[in-house]
PDB file of C-alpha atoms and ligand atoms in Angstrom:
ATOM      1  CA  MET I 176     -11.604  -2.750   1.510  1.00 94.00           C
ATOM      2  CA  GLN I 177     -12.804  -1.127  -1.708  1.00 97.00           C
ATOM      3  CA  ALA I 178     -12.052   2.485  -2.665  1.00 98.00           C
ATOM      4  CA  THR I 179     -12.696   4.613  -5.709  1.00 98.00           C
ATOM      5  CA  PHE I 180     -10.055   6.781  -7.356  1.00 98.00           C
ATOM      6  CA  ARG I 181     -11.017   9.527  -9.805  1.00 98.00           C
ATOM      7  CA  ILE I 182      -8.031  10.159 -12.052  1.00 98.00           C
ATOM      8  CA  LEU I 183      -7.603  12.929 -14.572  1.00 98.00           C
ATOM      9  CA  ARG I 184      -6.918  11.395 -17.965  1.00 98.00           C
ATOM     10  CA  TYR I 185      -5.707  13.156 -21.076  1.00 98.00           C
ATOM     11  CA  ASN I 186      -4.224  11.723 -24.232  1.00 98.00           C
ATOM     12  CA  PRO I 187      -3.515  14.644 -26.596  1.00 96.00           C
ATOM     13  CA  GLU I 188      -3.555  12.222 -29.548  1.00 95.00           C
ATOM     14  CA  LYS I 189      -7.233  11.394 -29.068  1.00 95.00           C
ATOM     15  CA  ASP I 190      -8.825  13.653 -26.411  1.00 97.00           C
ATOM     16  CA  ASN I 191     -10.002  17.216 -26.998  1.00 96.00           C
ATOM     17  CA  HIS I 192     -10.000  17.948 -23.274  1.00 96.00           C
ATOM     18  CA  PRO I 193      -8.815  16.323 -20.048  1.00 98.00           C
ATOM     19  CA  HIS I 194     -11.531  14.298 -18.321  1.00 98.00           C
ATOM     20  CA  PHE I 195     -11.891  12.173 -15.185  1.00 98.00           C
ATOM     21  CA  GLU I 196     -12.177   8.380 -15.091  1.00 98.00           C
ATOM     22  CA  ASP I 197     -13.122   6.369 -12.000  1.00 98.00           C
ATOM     23  CA  TYR I 198     -11.459   3.145 -10.867  1.00 98.00           C
ATOM     24  CA  THR I 199     -12.801   1.090  -7.967  1.00 98.00           C
ATOM     25  CA  LEU I 200     -10.448  -1.521  -6.568  1.00 97.00           C
ATOM     26  CA  ASP I 201      -9.500  -3.499  -3.476  1.00 97.00           C
ATOM     27  CA  VAL I 202      -6.888  -1.649  -1.450  1.00 98.00           C
ATOM     28  CA  HIS I 203      -5.183  -1.860   1.911  1.00 97.00           C
ATOM     29  CA  LYS I 204      -4.481   1.086   4.177  1.00 96.00           C
ATOM     30  CA  THR I 205      -0.744   0.357   4.113  1.00 97.00           C
ATOM     31  CA  MET I 206      -0.632   1.026   0.343  1.00 98.00           C
ATOM     32  CA  THR I 207       0.609   4.351  -0.965  1.00 98.00           C
ATOM     33  CA  VAL I 208      -1.128   6.377  -3.665  1.00 98.00           C
ATOM     34  CA  LEU I 209       1.711   5.288  -5.976  1.00 98.00           C
ATOM     35  CA  ASP I 210       0.863   1.638  -5.224  1.00 98.00           C
ATOM     36  CA  VAL I 211      -2.708   2.401  -6.303  1.00 98.00           C
ATOM     37  CA  LEU I 212      -1.529   3.981  -9.561  1.00 98.00           C
ATOM     38  CA  HIS I 213       0.651   0.935 -10.221  1.00 98.00           C
ATOM     39  CA  ARG I 214      -2.255  -1.424  -9.473  1.00 98.00           C
ATOM     40  CA  ILE I 215      -4.530   0.467 -11.875  1.00 98.00           C
ATOM     41  CA  LYS I 216      -1.881   0.524 -14.593  1.00 98.00           C
ATOM     42  CA  TRP I 217      -0.971  -3.152 -14.224  1.00 98.00           C
ATOM     43  CA  ASP I 218      -4.435  -4.643 -13.660  1.00 97.00           C
ATOM     44  CA  TYR I 219      -7.011  -2.217 -15.123  1.00 97.00           C
ATOM     45  CA  ASP I 220      -5.635   0.141 -17.775  1.00 97.00           C
ATOM     46  CA  GLY I 221      -2.087  -0.108 -19.079  1.00 98.00           C
ATOM     47  CA  THR I 222      -2.368   3.248 -20.838  1.00 98.00           C
ATOM     48  CA  LEU I 223      -2.433   5.222 -17.566  1.00 98.00           C
ATOM     49  CA  SER I 224       0.698   7.391 -17.580  1.00 98.00           C
ATOM     50  CA  PHE I 225       2.531   8.851 -14.595  1.00 98.00           C
ATOM     51  CA  ARG I 226       6.127   9.492 -13.563  1.00 98.00           C
ATOM     52  CA  ARG I 227       7.887   7.646 -10.760  1.00 98.00           C
ATOM     53  CA  SER I 228      11.270   6.192 -10.029  1.00 98.00           C
ATOM     54  CA  CYS I 229      12.492   5.631  -6.453  1.00 98.00           C
ATOM     55  CA  ALA I 230       9.095   5.102  -4.764  1.00 98.00           C
ATOM     56  CA  HIS I 231      10.678   6.342  -1.532  1.00 97.00           C
ATOM     57  CA  GLY I 232      10.381  10.130  -1.575  1.00 98.00           C
ATOM     58  CA  ILE I 233      13.888  10.678  -2.930  1.00 98.00           C
ATOM     59  CA  CYS I 234      13.741  11.339  -6.681  1.00 98.00           C
ATOM     60  CA  GLY I 235      10.897  13.872  -6.679  1.00 98.00           C
ATOM     61  CA  SER I 236       9.371  12.557  -9.907  1.00 98.00           C
ATOM     62  CA  ASP I 237       5.845  11.604  -8.789  1.00 98.00           C
ATOM     63  CA  GLY I 238       4.398  14.925  -7.651  1.00 98.00           C
ATOM     64  CA  VAL I 239       0.619  14.979  -8.232  1.00 98.00           C
ATOM     65  CA  LYS I 240      -2.432  16.705  -6.790  1.00 98.00           C
ATOM     66  CA  ILE I 241      -4.282  14.377  -4.414  1.00 98.00           C
ATOM     67  CA  ASN I 242      -7.675  15.535  -3.140  1.00 98.00           C
ATOM     68  CA  GLY I 243      -6.742  19.109  -4.047  1.00 97.00           C
ATOM     69  CA  LYS I 244      -3.308  19.165  -2.411  1.00 97.00           C
ATOM     70  CA  ASN I 245       0.055  18.674  -4.101  1.00 98.00           C
ATOM     71  CA  GLY I 246       2.272  15.887  -2.795  1.00 98.00           C
ATOM     72  CA  LEU I 247       4.304  12.823  -3.699  1.00 98.00           C
ATOM     73  CA  ALA I 248       2.201   9.795  -4.641  1.00 98.00           C
ATOM     74  CA  CYS I 249       4.807   7.499  -3.076  1.00 98.00           C
ATOM     75  CA  SER I 250       4.799   9.329   0.258  1.00 98.00           C
ATOM     76  CA  LEU I 251       1.062   9.403   0.952  1.00 98.00           C
ATOM     77  CA  LEU I 252      -0.351   6.279   2.618  1.00 98.00           C
ATOM     78  CA  LEU I 253      -3.999   5.417   2.088  1.00 98.00           C
ATOM     79  CA  LYS I 254      -4.499   5.363   5.875  1.00 98.00           C
ATOM     80  CA  GLU I 255      -3.956   9.158   5.763  1.00 97.00           C
ATOM     81  CA  ILE I 256      -6.877   9.592   3.340  1.00 97.00           C
ATOM     82  CA  ASN I 257     -10.635   9.273   3.855  1.00 97.00           C
ATOM     83  CA  LEU I 258     -11.349   6.302   1.595  1.00 97.00           C
ATOM     84  CA  LYS I 259     -15.095   6.501   2.191  1.00 97.00           C
ATOM     85  CA  LYS I 260     -15.076   9.340  -0.327  1.00 98.00           C
ATOM     86  CA  THR I 261     -13.765   9.156  -3.879  1.00 98.00           C
ATOM     87  CA  VAL I 262     -10.071  10.078  -3.977  1.00 98.00           C
ATOM     88  CA  THR I 263      -9.193  12.537  -6.736  1.00 98.00           C
ATOM     89  CA  ILE I 264      -5.775  12.395  -8.386  1.00 98.00           C
ATOM     90  CA  GLU I 265      -4.735  15.097 -10.861  1.00 98.00           C
ATOM     91  CA  PRO I 266      -1.476  16.283 -12.412  1.00 98.00           C
ATOM     92  CA  LEU I 267       0.412  19.155 -10.755  1.00 98.00           C
ATOM     93  CA  PRO I 268      -1.479  22.366 -11.603  1.00 97.00           C
ATOM     94  CA  ALA I 269      -0.325  25.319 -13.703  1.00 94.00           C
ATOM     95  CA  LEU I 270       1.885  23.251 -16.011  1.00 97.00           C
ATOM     96  CA  PRO I 271       0.965  21.874 -19.458  1.00 97.00           C
ATOM     97  CA  ILE I 272      -0.191  18.240 -19.377  1.00 98.00           C
ATOM     98  CA  ILE I 273       1.821  15.923 -21.606  1.00 98.00           C
ATOM     99  CA  LYS I 274      -0.330  12.870 -20.861  1.00 98.00           C
ATOM    100  CA  ASP I 275      -2.539  11.900 -17.911  1.00 98.00           C
ATOM    101  CA  LEU I 276      -0.558  12.730 -14.736  1.00 98.00           C
ATOM    102  CA  ILE I 277       2.629  13.728 -16.558  1.00 98.00           C
ATOM    103  CA  VAL I 278       3.260  17.469 -16.858  1.00 98.00           C
ATOM    104  CA  ASP I 279       5.850  19.415 -18.821  1.00 98.00           C
ATOM    105  CA  MET I 280       8.413  20.596 -16.226  1.00 98.00           C
ATOM    106  CA  SER I 281      10.510  22.586 -18.766  1.00 98.00           C
ATOM    107  CA  ASP I 282       9.464  25.980 -17.408  1.00 97.00           C
ATOM    108  CA  PHE I 283      10.065  24.828 -13.809  1.00 98.00           C
ATOM    109  CA  PHE I 284      13.626  23.765 -14.622  1.00 98.00           C
ATOM    110  CA  LYS I 285      14.278  26.833 -16.798  1.00 98.00           C
ATOM    111  CA  LYS I 286      13.548  29.018 -13.756  1.00 98.00           C
ATOM    112  CA  TYR I 287      15.662  26.725 -11.584  1.00 98.00           C
ATOM    113  CA  GLU I 288      18.597  27.192 -13.974  1.00 98.00           C
ATOM    114  CA  THR I 289      18.090  30.977 -13.893  1.00 98.00           C
ATOM    115  CA  VAL I 290      19.395  31.195 -10.316  1.00 98.00           C
ATOM    116  CA  LYS I 291      22.645  29.368 -11.231  1.00 98.00           C
ATOM    117  CA  PRO I 292      22.075  26.288  -9.046  1.00 98.00           C
ATOM    118  CA  TYR I 293      25.734  25.387  -8.582  1.00 97.00           C
ATOM    119  CA  LEU I 294      28.716  26.519  -6.525  1.00 97.00           C
ATOM    120  CA  ILE I 295      30.648  29.382  -8.122  1.00 97.00           C
ATOM    121  CA  ASN I 296      34.184  29.721  -6.782  1.00 96.00           C
ATOM    122  CA  THR I 297      37.077  30.633  -9.056  1.00 95.00           C
ATOM    123  CA  ALA I 298      39.800  29.758  -6.538  1.00 94.00           C
ATOM    124  CA  PRO I 299      41.448  26.391  -7.213  1.00 92.00           C
ATOM    125  CA  PRO I 300      40.117  23.654  -4.876  1.00 90.00           C
ATOM    126  CA  PRO I 301      42.470  22.289  -2.187  1.00 92.00           C
ATOM    127  CA  VAL I 302      44.981  19.740  -3.479  1.00 92.00           C
ATOM    128  CA  GLU I 303      43.597  17.260  -0.959  1.00 92.00           C
ATOM    129  CA  GLY I 304      40.059  17.085   0.421  1.00 90.00           C
ATOM    130  CA  GLU I 305      37.157  19.416  -0.247  1.00 91.00           C
ATOM    131  CA  ARG I 306      36.343  23.100   0.145  1.00 94.00           C
ATOM    132  CA  LEU I 307      35.585  23.142   3.863  1.00 92.00           C
ATOM    133  CA  GLN I 308      33.228  25.262   5.959  1.00 94.00           C
ATOM    134  CA  SER I 309      32.344  25.346   9.638  1.00 97.00           C
ATOM    135  CA  ASN I 310      29.477  23.305  11.094  1.00 97.00           C
ATOM    136  CA  GLU I 311      27.618  26.568  11.786  1.00 97.00           C
ATOM    137  CA  ASP I 312      27.972  27.671   8.161  1.00 97.00           C
ATOM    138  CA  ALA I 313      26.866  24.256   6.907  1.00 97.00           C
ATOM    139  CA  GLU I 314      23.821  24.298   9.189  1.00 97.00           C
ATOM    140  CA  MET I 315      22.617  27.419   7.379  1.00 97.00           C
ATOM    141  CA  LEU I 316      22.182  25.243   4.266  1.00 98.00           C
ATOM    142  CA  PHE I 317      20.914  21.904   5.596  1.00 97.00           C
ATOM    143  CA  GLU I 318      17.187  22.552   5.269  1.00 98.00           C
ATOM    144  CA  SER I 319      17.370  24.168   1.832  1.00 98.00           C
ATOM    145  CA  ALA I 320      19.570  21.314   0.584  1.00 98.00           C
ATOM    146  CA  LYS I 321      16.805  18.771   1.333  1.00 98.00           C
ATOM    147  CA  CYS I 322      14.835  19.923  -1.728  1.00 98.00           C
ATOM    148  CA  ILE I 323      14.209  17.115  -4.245  1.00 98.00           C
ATOM    149  CA  LEU I 324      12.822  19.403  -6.991  1.00 98.00           C
ATOM    150  CA  CYS I 325       9.419  17.751  -7.071  1.00 98.00           C
ATOM    151  CA  GLY I 326       7.711  21.014  -8.085  1.00 98.00           C
ATOM    152  CA  CYS I 327       4.880  20.623  -5.556  1.00 98.00           C
ATOM    153  CA  CYS I 328       5.613  24.053  -4.038  1.00 98.00           C
ATOM    154  CA  THR I 329       5.939  26.133  -7.183  1.00 98.00           C
ATOM    155  CA  THR I 330       2.804  24.680  -8.765  1.00 98.00           C
ATOM    156  CA  SER I 331       0.761  25.301  -5.603  1.00 97.00           C
ATOM    157  CA  CYS I 332       1.809  28.959  -5.313  1.00 96.00           C
ATOM    158  CA  PRO I 333      -0.885  31.543  -6.154  1.00 96.00           C
ATOM    159  CA  SER I 334       1.825  34.037  -7.136  1.00 96.00           C
ATOM    160  CA  THR I 335       3.018  31.519  -9.740  1.00 96.00           C
ATOM    161  CA  TRP I 336      -0.522  31.021 -11.034  1.00 95.00           C
ATOM    162  CA  SER I 337      -1.020  34.766 -11.462  1.00 95.00           C
ATOM    163  CA  ASN I 338       2.391  35.585 -12.932  1.00 96.00           C
ATOM    164  CA  GLU I 339       4.106  33.197 -15.310  1.00 95.00           C
ATOM    165  CA  ASN I 340       7.388  35.101 -14.951  1.00 97.00           C
ATOM    166  CA  TYR I 341       7.655  34.592 -11.165  1.00 97.00           C
ATOM    167  CA  LEU I 342      10.703  32.463 -10.373  1.00 98.00           C
ATOM    168  CA  GLY I 343       8.698  30.489  -7.823  1.00 98.00           C
ATOM    169  CA  PRO I 344       9.561  28.987  -4.430  1.00 98.00           C
ATOM    170  CA  ALA I 345      11.712  26.066  -5.622  1.00 98.00           C
ATOM    171  CA  ALA I 346      14.065  28.286  -7.655  1.00 98.00           C
ATOM    172  CA  LEU I 347      14.240  30.858  -4.853  1.00 98.00           C
ATOM    173  CA  LEU I 348      15.020  28.148  -2.319  1.00 98.00           C
ATOM    174  CA  LYS I 349      17.900  27.031  -4.529  1.00 98.00           C
ATOM    175  CA  ALA I 350      19.093  30.647  -4.770  1.00 98.00           C
ATOM    176  CA  TYR I 351      19.148  30.729  -0.945  1.00 98.00           C
ATOM    177  CA  ARG I 352      21.148  27.458  -0.947  1.00 98.00           C
ATOM    178  CA  PHE I 353      24.045  29.221  -2.735  1.00 98.00           C
ATOM    179  CA  VAL I 354      23.628  32.851  -1.602  1.00 98.00           C
ATOM    180  CA  PHE I 355      24.139  31.664   1.988  1.00 98.00           C
ATOM    181  CA  ASP I 356      26.944  29.224   1.145  1.00 98.00           C
ATOM    182  CA  THR I 357      30.139  30.741   2.576  1.00 96.00           C
ATOM    183  CA  ARG I 358      32.185  28.975  -0.112  1.00 97.00           C
ATOM    184  CA  ASP I 359      30.332  30.649  -2.976  1.00 97.00           C
ATOM    185  CA  GLU I 360      31.624  33.841  -4.637  1.00 97.00           C
ATOM    186  CA  ALA I 361      28.576  34.818  -6.704  1.00 97.00           C
ATOM    187  CA  THR I 362      26.343  36.318  -4.001  1.00 96.00           C
ATOM    188  CA  ASP I 363      25.841  39.644  -5.804  1.00 95.00           C
ATOM    189  CA  GLU I 364      25.301  37.922  -9.144  1.00 96.00           C
ATOM    190  CA  ARG I 365      22.512  35.779  -7.657  1.00 97.00           C
ATOM    191  CA  LEU I 366      21.007  38.627  -5.659  1.00 97.00           C
ATOM    192  CA  ASN I 367      20.758  40.610  -8.911  1.00 97.00           C
ATOM    193  CA  ILE I 368      18.631  37.757 -10.278  1.00 97.00           C
ATOM    194  CA  ILE I 369      16.271  37.391  -7.305  1.00 97.00           C
ATOM    195  CA  ASP I 370      16.103  41.064  -6.202  1.00 97.00           C
ATOM    196  CA  THR I 371      13.470  41.832  -8.863  1.00 96.00           C
ATOM    197  CA  PRO I 372       9.669  42.214  -9.059  1.00 96.00           C
ATOM    198  CA  ASP I 373       9.417  38.671 -10.484  1.00 97.00           C
ATOM    199  CA  GLY I 374      11.984  37.295  -8.045  1.00 97.00           C
ATOM    200  CA  ALA I 375      11.784  37.122  -4.246  1.00 97.00           C
ATOM    201  CA  TRP I 376       9.542  40.197  -4.039  1.00 97.00           C
ATOM    202  CA  ARG I 377       6.740  38.395  -5.917  1.00 96.00           C
ATOM    203  CA  CYS I 378       6.351  36.085  -2.873  1.00 96.00           C
ATOM    204  CA  HIS I 379       3.460  37.427  -0.812  1.00 91.00           C
ATOM    205  CA  THR I 380       3.936  34.945   2.057  1.00 88.00           C
ATOM    206  CA  ILE I 381       0.767  32.975   1.369  1.00 81.00           C
ATOM    207  CA  PHE I 382       2.429  29.750   2.674  1.00 88.00           C
ATOM    208  CA  ASN I 383       0.824  27.328   0.175  1.00 91.00           C
ATOM    209  CA  CYS I 384       4.312  26.139  -0.697  1.00 96.00           C
ATOM    210  CA  ILE I 385       5.169  25.064   2.843  1.00 97.00           C
ATOM    211  CA  GLU I 386       1.943  23.142   3.293  1.00 96.00           C
ATOM    212  CA  CYS I 387       2.652  20.777   0.420  1.00 97.00           C
ATOM    213  CA  CYS I 388       6.432  20.381   0.608  1.00 98.00           C
ATOM    214  CA  PRO I 389       7.105  16.647   1.161  1.00 98.00           C
ATOM    215  CA  LYS I 390      10.404  17.515   2.843  1.00 98.00           C
ATOM    216  CA  GLU I 391       8.698  19.941   5.244  1.00 97.00           C
ATOM    217  CA  ILE I 392      11.038  22.759   4.250  1.00 98.00           C
ATOM    218  CA  ASN I 393      10.082  26.189   5.550  1.00 98.00           C
ATOM    219  CA  ILE I 394      10.401  27.668   2.063  1.00 98.00           C
ATOM    220  CA  THR I 395       8.837  31.014   2.932  1.00 97.00           C
ATOM    221  CA  TRP I 396      11.391  31.612   5.703  1.00 97.00           C
ATOM    222  CA  HIS I 397      14.227  31.000   3.244  1.00 98.00           C
ATOM    223  CA  ILE I 398      12.671  33.432   0.753  1.00 98.00           C
ATOM    224  CA  SER I 399      12.363  36.015   3.554  1.00 97.00           C
ATOM    225  CA  GLN I 400      16.101  35.641   4.267  1.00 98.00           C
ATOM    226  CA  LEU I 401      16.814  36.346   0.602  1.00 97.00           C
ATOM    227  CA  LYS I 402      14.627  39.451   0.801  1.00 97.00           C
ATOM    228  CA  LYS I 403      16.495  40.628   3.907  1.00 97.00           C
ATOM    229  CA  LYS I 404      19.856  40.013   2.264  1.00 96.00           C
ATOM    230  CA  ALA I 405      18.793  41.932  -0.842  1.00 96.00           C
ATOM    231  CA  ALA I 406      17.324  44.826   1.164  1.00 94.00           C
ATOM    232  CA  THR I 407      20.404  45.088   3.379  1.00 92.00           C
ATOM    233  CA  ARG I 408      22.617  45.111   0.313  1.00 86.00           C
ATOM    234  CA  GLU I 409      20.723  48.102  -1.077  1.00 63.00           C
ATOM    235  CA  LEU I 410      21.132  50.006   2.184  1.00 59.00           C
TER     236      LEU I 410
HETATM  237  S1  SF4 X 156       4.836  31.830   0.502  1.00 91.79           S
HETATM  238 FE1  SF4 X 156       5.543  32.812  -1.372  1.00 91.79          FE
HETATM  239  S2  SF4 X 156       6.388  31.176  -2.597  1.00 91.79           S
HETATM  240 FE2  SF4 X 156       5.154  30.217  -0.988  1.00 91.79          FE
HETATM  241  S3  SF4 X 156       3.161  29.917  -1.925  1.00 91.79           S
HETATM  242 FE3  SF4 X 156       3.132  31.878  -0.928  1.00 91.79          FE
HETATM  243  S4  SF4 X 156       3.709  33.388  -2.486  1.00 91.79           S
HETATM  244 FE4  SF4 X 156       4.267  31.360  -3.209  1.00 91.79          FE
HETATM  245  S1  SF4 X 157      10.968  22.849  -1.788  1.00 91.79           S
HETATM  246 FE1  SF4 X 157       9.797  21.023  -1.236  1.00 91.79          FE
HETATM  247  S2  SF4 X 157       7.978  21.108  -2.547  1.00 91.79           S
HETATM  248 FE2  SF4 X 157       9.460  22.533  -3.410  1.00 91.79          FE
HETATM  249  S3  SF4 X 157      10.525  21.387  -5.011  1.00 91.79           S
HETATM  250 FE3  SF4 X 157      11.728  21.220  -3.097  1.00 91.79          FE
HETATM  251  S4  SF4 X 157      11.019  19.347  -2.093  1.00 91.79           S
HETATM  252 FE4  SF4 X 157       9.492  19.877  -3.660  1.00 91.79          FE
HETATM  253  S1  FES X 158       8.849   8.034  -6.851  1.00 91.79           S
HETATM  254 FE1  FES X 158      10.653   9.128  -6.240  1.00 91.79          FE
HETATM  255  S2  FES X 158       9.880  10.603  -4.881  1.00 91.79           S
HETATM  256 FE2  FES X 158       8.134   9.416  -5.308  1.00 91.79          FE
END
């Protein structure tokens, strides 16, 4: 069948503003949106630029906005989309466009680094094996550890749009990942970072982040646990 894809194009070397271009091509419902982008790049316009690597929902590099909703191009099958209408594909919102569907993720990763996204433990590791924890303690982290840093959540969050200093859901989720890790010794240090007006308290539980997370992580719940931990600490 034929379908039309309206893709936001922007080449800063020759365009004054981003603009849309339409591509109509033969597709099959088993194709993903990433397959469509590849087909357009290989057969119609080699200058179309987008990020991708694994093509299997693992690397997190191909986050885009498809018909108004953020998601991974490689994880959305055409059979999940109404192809009778033109399908719109745009870069992730609220980040500067480098070219076409590629955005500058520097600010996203700067905020991610702010929460110290690594285990802090000054005790020497065991001579043999790893730093162990119980199954129950590990289960506290499983969901948050599924994050692939695609940026779909943070760029869909109205609190991020209205406040450029907000850490955003992805960074807060990573803070949870280590604040609730029983092997980590920097709980207070991290809580000092997120227990601020531009940290966890900037989340107004609007739930946009959850709706677009390709890993179906309940991000808002994790942020609420951080809030509870910070509030309890103050008491
Ligand atoms: S729940 Fe919080 S983090 Fe998620 S979109 Fe809403 S304000 Fe942003
Ligand atoms: S929480 Fe979900 S949407 Fe946000 S960066 Fe991680 S995988 Fe992507
Ligand atoms: S290309 Fe790696 S997640 Fe889509």
